[in-house]
mmCIF file of C-alpha atoms in Angstrom:
data_model
loop_
_atom_site.group_PDB
_atom_site.id
_atom_site.type_symbol
_atom_site.label_atom_id
_atom_site.label_comp_id
_atom_site.label_asym_id
_atom_site.label_seq_id
_atom_site.Cartn_x
_atom_site.Cartn_y
_atom_site.Cartn_z
ATOM 1 C CA MET U 256 26.440 -21.467 -3.031
ATOM 2 C CA GLN U 257 28.052 -24.749 -1.913
ATOM 3 C CA SER U 258 26.440 -24.357 1.550
ATOM 4 C CA LYS U 259 22.958 -23.922 0.022
ATOM 5 C CA ASN U 260 23.475 -27.040 -2.120
ATOM 6 C CA ASN U 261 24.636 -29.009 0.935
ATOM 7 C CA THR U 262 21.558 -27.933 2.880
ATOM 8 C CA LEU U 263 19.316 -28.957 -0.018
ATOM 9 C CA TYR U 264 21.008 -32.368 -0.254
ATOM 10 C CA ALA U 265 20.606 -32.843 3.505
ATOM 11 C CA LEU U 266 16.895 -32.011 3.385
ATOM 12 C CA LEU U 267 16.365 -34.397 0.471
ATOM 13 C CA ALA U 268 18.242 -37.191 2.258
ATOM 14 C CA SER U 269 16.187 -36.667 5.410
ATOM 15 C CA ALA U 270 12.945 -36.680 3.401
ATOM 16 C CA CYS U 271 13.969 -39.993 1.808
ATOM 17 C CA LEU U 272 14.595 -41.482 5.258
ATOM 18 C CA ILE U 273 11.166 -40.350 6.443
ATOM 19 C CA VAL U 274 9.397 -41.751 3.381
ATOM 20 C CA ALA U 275 11.300 -45.044 3.695
ATOM 21 C CA ALA U 276 10.287 -45.482 7.349
ATOM 22 C CA PRO U 277 7.383 -47.900 7.773
ATOM 23 C CA ALA U 278 4.192 -46.314 9.034
ATOM 24 C CA VAL U 279 3.128 -48.595 11.868
ATOM 25 C CA ALA U 280 -0.108 -47.551 13.509
ATOM 26 C CA ASN U 281 -0.318 -47.858 17.287
ATOM 27 C CA GLU U 282 -1.669 -45.949 20.249
ATOM 28 C CA GLY U 283 -0.053 -42.574 20.772
ATOM 29 C CA SER U 284 -0.013 -38.963 19.774
ATOM 30 C CA HIS U 285 1.708 -36.736 17.288
ATOM 31 C CA VAL U 286 4.272 -34.711 19.239
ATOM 32 C CA LEU U 287 6.227 -31.579 18.357
ATOM 33 C CA SER U 288 9.077 -30.867 20.747
ATOM 34 C CA LEU U 289 11.794 -28.295 21.269
ATOM 35 C CA GLN U 290 15.283 -29.694 21.982
ATOM 36 C CA LEU U 291 18.114 -27.827 23.715
ATOM 37 C CA GLY U 292 21.682 -29.083 24.046
ATOM 38 C CA PRO U 293 23.753 -27.051 26.498
ATOM 39 C CA TYR U 294 26.777 -29.341 27.038
ATOM 40 C CA VAL U 295 29.054 -31.915 25.382
ATOM 41 C CA HIS U 296 31.574 -34.040 27.255
ATOM 42 C CA HIS U 297 34.498 -35.049 25.009
ATOM 43 C CA TRP U 298 36.349 -38.285 25.746
ATOM 44 C CA ASP U 299 39.702 -36.751 24.768
ATOM 45 C CA HIS U 300 40.822 -33.324 25.912
ATOM 46 C CA ASP U 301 41.650 -31.005 23.024
ATOM 47 C CA PRO U 302 42.204 -27.282 23.595
ATOM 48 C CA ASP U 303 40.251 -26.601 20.366
ATOM 49 C CA HIS U 304 37.119 -28.340 21.719
ATOM 50 C CA LYS U 305 34.117 -26.264 22.641
ATOM 51 C CA ASN U 306 31.844 -27.966 25.189
ATOM 52 C CA THR U 307 28.838 -25.643 24.871
ATOM 53 C CA PRO U 308 27.174 -26.289 21.501
ATOM 54 C CA GLY U 309 24.107 -24.113 22.063
ATOM 55 C CA LEU U 310 21.997 -26.718 20.245
ATOM 56 C CA ILE U 311 18.419 -25.814 19.451
ATOM 57 C CA GLY U 312 16.146 -28.089 17.451
ATOM 58 C CA LEU U 313 12.616 -29.071 16.557
ATOM 59 C CA GLU U 314 11.503 -32.675 16.432
ATOM 60 C CA TYR U 315 8.256 -34.253 15.225
ATOM 61 C CA MET U 316 7.282 -37.738 16.439
ATOM 62 C CA ALA U 317 4.421 -39.703 14.877
ATOM 63 C CA PRO U 318 2.159 -42.059 16.886
ATOM 64 C CA SER U 319 4.286 -44.951 15.540
ATOM 65 C CA GLN U 320 7.276 -43.311 17.292
ATOM 66 C CA TRP U 321 9.073 -42.681 14.003
ATOM 67 C CA LEU U 322 10.469 -39.169 14.127
ATOM 68 C CA ALA U 323 12.150 -36.432 12.111
ATOM 69 C CA GLY U 324 13.914 -33.269 13.122
ATOM 70 C CA ALA U 325 16.407 -30.526 12.536
ATOM 71 C CA SER U 326 18.983 -29.156 14.962
ATOM 72 C CA PHE U 327 21.223 -26.132 14.755
ATOM 73 C CA LEU U 328 24.363 -25.812 16.871
ATOM 74 C CA ARG U 329 28.029 -24.841 17.065
ATOM 75 C CA ASN U 330 30.174 -27.958 16.649
ATOM 76 C CA SER U 331 33.142 -28.859 18.845
ATOM 77 C CA PHE U 332 35.299 -26.481 16.824
ATOM 78 C CA ASP U 333 32.838 -23.562 17.051
ATOM 79 C CA GLN U 334 31.590 -23.899 13.462
ATOM 80 C CA PRO U 335 27.890 -23.411 12.650
ATOM 81 C CA THR U 336 26.454 -26.903 12.150
ATOM 82 C CA GLU U 337 23.108 -28.421 11.159
ATOM 83 C CA TYR U 338 21.754 -31.951 11.670
ATOM 84 C CA TYR U 339 18.718 -33.068 9.614
ATOM 85 C CA TYR U 340 17.531 -36.494 10.670
ATOM 86 C CA ALA U 341 14.934 -39.216 10.901
ATOM 87 C CA GLY U 342 14.780 -41.959 13.480
ATOM 88 C CA LYS U 343 12.785 -44.063 15.897
ATOM 89 C CA ARG U 344 12.073 -44.094 19.606
ATOM 90 C CA TRP U 345 11.494 -47.221 21.719
ATOM 91 C CA ASP U 346 9.979 -46.939 25.188
ATOM 92 C CA LEU U 347 11.585 -49.187 27.810
ATOM 93 C CA ASP U 348 8.412 -49.831 29.809
ATOM 94 C CA SER U 349 9.769 -53.104 31.209
ATOM 95 C CA ILE U 350 12.433 -51.055 33.046
ATOM 96 C CA SER U 351 10.604 -47.752 33.621
ATOM 97 C CA SER U 352 7.626 -46.096 31.976
ATOM 98 C CA ASN U 353 9.740 -42.920 31.675
ATOM 99 C CA LEU U 354 12.842 -44.454 30.040
ATOM 100 C CA TYR U 355 13.411 -44.712 26.285
ATOM 101 C CA VAL U 356 16.052 -45.322 23.637
ATOM 102 C CA LYS U 357 16.179 -43.274 20.454
ATOM 103 C CA VAL U 358 18.301 -43.668 17.329
ATOM 104 C CA THR U 359 18.505 -40.973 14.657
ATOM 105 C CA ALA U 360 20.350 -40.877 11.344
ATOM 106 C CA GLY U 361 20.788 -38.115 8.839
ATOM 107 C CA ALA U 362 22.924 -35.415 7.318
ATOM 108 C CA LEU U 363 25.373 -33.466 9.455
ATOM 109 C CA LEU U 364 26.553 -30.228 7.849
ATOM 110 C CA GLY U 365 29.274 -27.920 9.079
ATOM 111 C CA TYR U 366 32.598 -29.673 9.703
ATOM 112 C CA THR U 367 34.726 -27.822 7.156
ATOM 113 C CA GLY U 368 38.253 -26.603 6.549
ATOM 114 C CA ARG U 369 40.909 -28.008 8.850
ATOM 115 C CA TYR U 370 38.230 -29.859 10.872
ATOM 116 C CA GLU U 371 36.689 -31.727 7.932
ATOM 117 C CA ASP U 372 38.491 -34.952 8.897
ATOM 118 C CA LYS U 373 37.266 -34.833 12.526
ATOM 119 C CA ILE U 374 34.148 -36.857 11.680
ATOM 120 C CA PRO U 375 33.908 -39.932 9.449
ATOM 121 C CA PHE U 376 32.169 -39.977 6.067
ATOM 122 C CA ASN U 377 32.550 -36.193 5.701
ATOM 123 C CA HIS U 378 32.832 -34.746 2.204
ATOM 124 C CA ASN U 379 32.833 -30.994 1.597
ATOM 125 C CA GLY U 380 31.245 -30.380 4.997
ATOM 126 C CA VAL U 381 28.431 -32.939 4.625
ATOM 127 C CA ALA U 382 28.560 -36.180 6.604
ATOM 128 C CA PHE U 383 26.195 -39.034 7.418
ATOM 129 C CA ALA U 384 25.654 -39.427 11.169
ATOM 130 C CA VAL U 385 23.948 -42.013 13.378
ATOM 131 C CA ILE U 386 23.247 -40.878 16.933
ATOM 132 C CA PRO U 387 21.877 -43.232 19.593
ATOM 133 C CA ALA U 388 20.485 -41.730 22.799
ATOM 134 C CA LEU U 389 19.100 -42.815 26.148
ATOM 135 C CA GLY U 390 16.324 -40.594 27.474
ATOM 136 C CA TYR U 391 14.031 -40.059 30.414
ATOM 137 C CA GLN U 392 10.673 -38.282 30.084
ATOM 138 C CA VAL U 393 8.278 -36.943 32.726
ATOM 139 C CA ASP U 394 5.096 -35.318 31.429
ATOM 140 C CA ARG U 395 6.217 -32.926 28.668
ATOM 141 C CA TYR U 396 9.870 -32.687 29.788
ATOM 142 C CA SER U 397 12.737 -34.948 28.747
ATOM 143 C CA ALA U 398 16.481 -35.320 29.227
ATOM 144 C CA GLN U 399 18.787 -37.367 26.997
ATOM 145 C CA VAL U 400 22.373 -38.529 26.812
ATOM 146 C CA ALA U 401 23.359 -38.906 23.142
ATOM 147 C CA LEU U 402 26.445 -40.856 22.082
ATOM 148 C CA LEU U 403 28.537 -38.888 19.577
ATOM 149 C CA GLY U 404 30.565 -41.773 18.208
ATOM 150 C CA THR U 405 34.071 -41.915 19.633
ATOM 151 C CA ALA U 406 34.076 -38.145 20.342
ATOM 152 C CA GLY U 407 31.914 -37.971 23.473
ATOM 153 C CA VAL U 408 28.359 -37.513 24.720
ATOM 154 C CA MET U 409 25.903 -34.642 24.464
ATOM 155 C CA PHE U 410 23.334 -33.828 27.126
ATOM 156 C CA THR U 411 20.045 -32.508 25.795
ATOM 157 C CA PHE U 412 16.763 -31.376 27.280
ATOM 158 C CA GLY U 413 13.391 -31.217 25.597
ATOM 159 C CA ILE U 414 9.897 -29.913 26.096
ATOM 160 C CA ASP U 415 6.841 -31.091 24.178
ATOM 161 C CA LEU U 416 5.297 -28.018 22.616
ATOM 162 C CA ALA U 417 2.198 -29.659 21.154
ATOM 163 C CA LYS U 418 0.403 -33.022 21.137
ATOM 164 C CA TRP U 419 -2.510 -33.973 18.926
#
């Protein structure tokens, strides 16, 4: 029952972030994308670390480049984990028309038991997370390097499923 309550709290927190985000109209499209995260590089070697999270997620981005999403993965300690988030993307056209920076924030669920103290702000398996990323996109395909605090970096790949 605790897990269902945590998931509900995470969804509510993410919805609040989305509602609080300013709706700035500009040129662009609505985009729905599929995200895959096959590998994490940890800064410190720990025999308990798992480097293959098997992340799969869906992300919606509005024309204003505000976004929301949900990801499901196995955390560094092989526990089922969920990340419900909202955020913003900024294109770095002055450097390259394909380069962007993205920052997401939301509820991270799943670090429990003896691993509960492995991430900050964690209480009963629910933590607040902020994840900045640097990405590169060509047509409907993207690749990102996401900073996971002081733990390491995750490499993700995405494909835009729909634009309207």
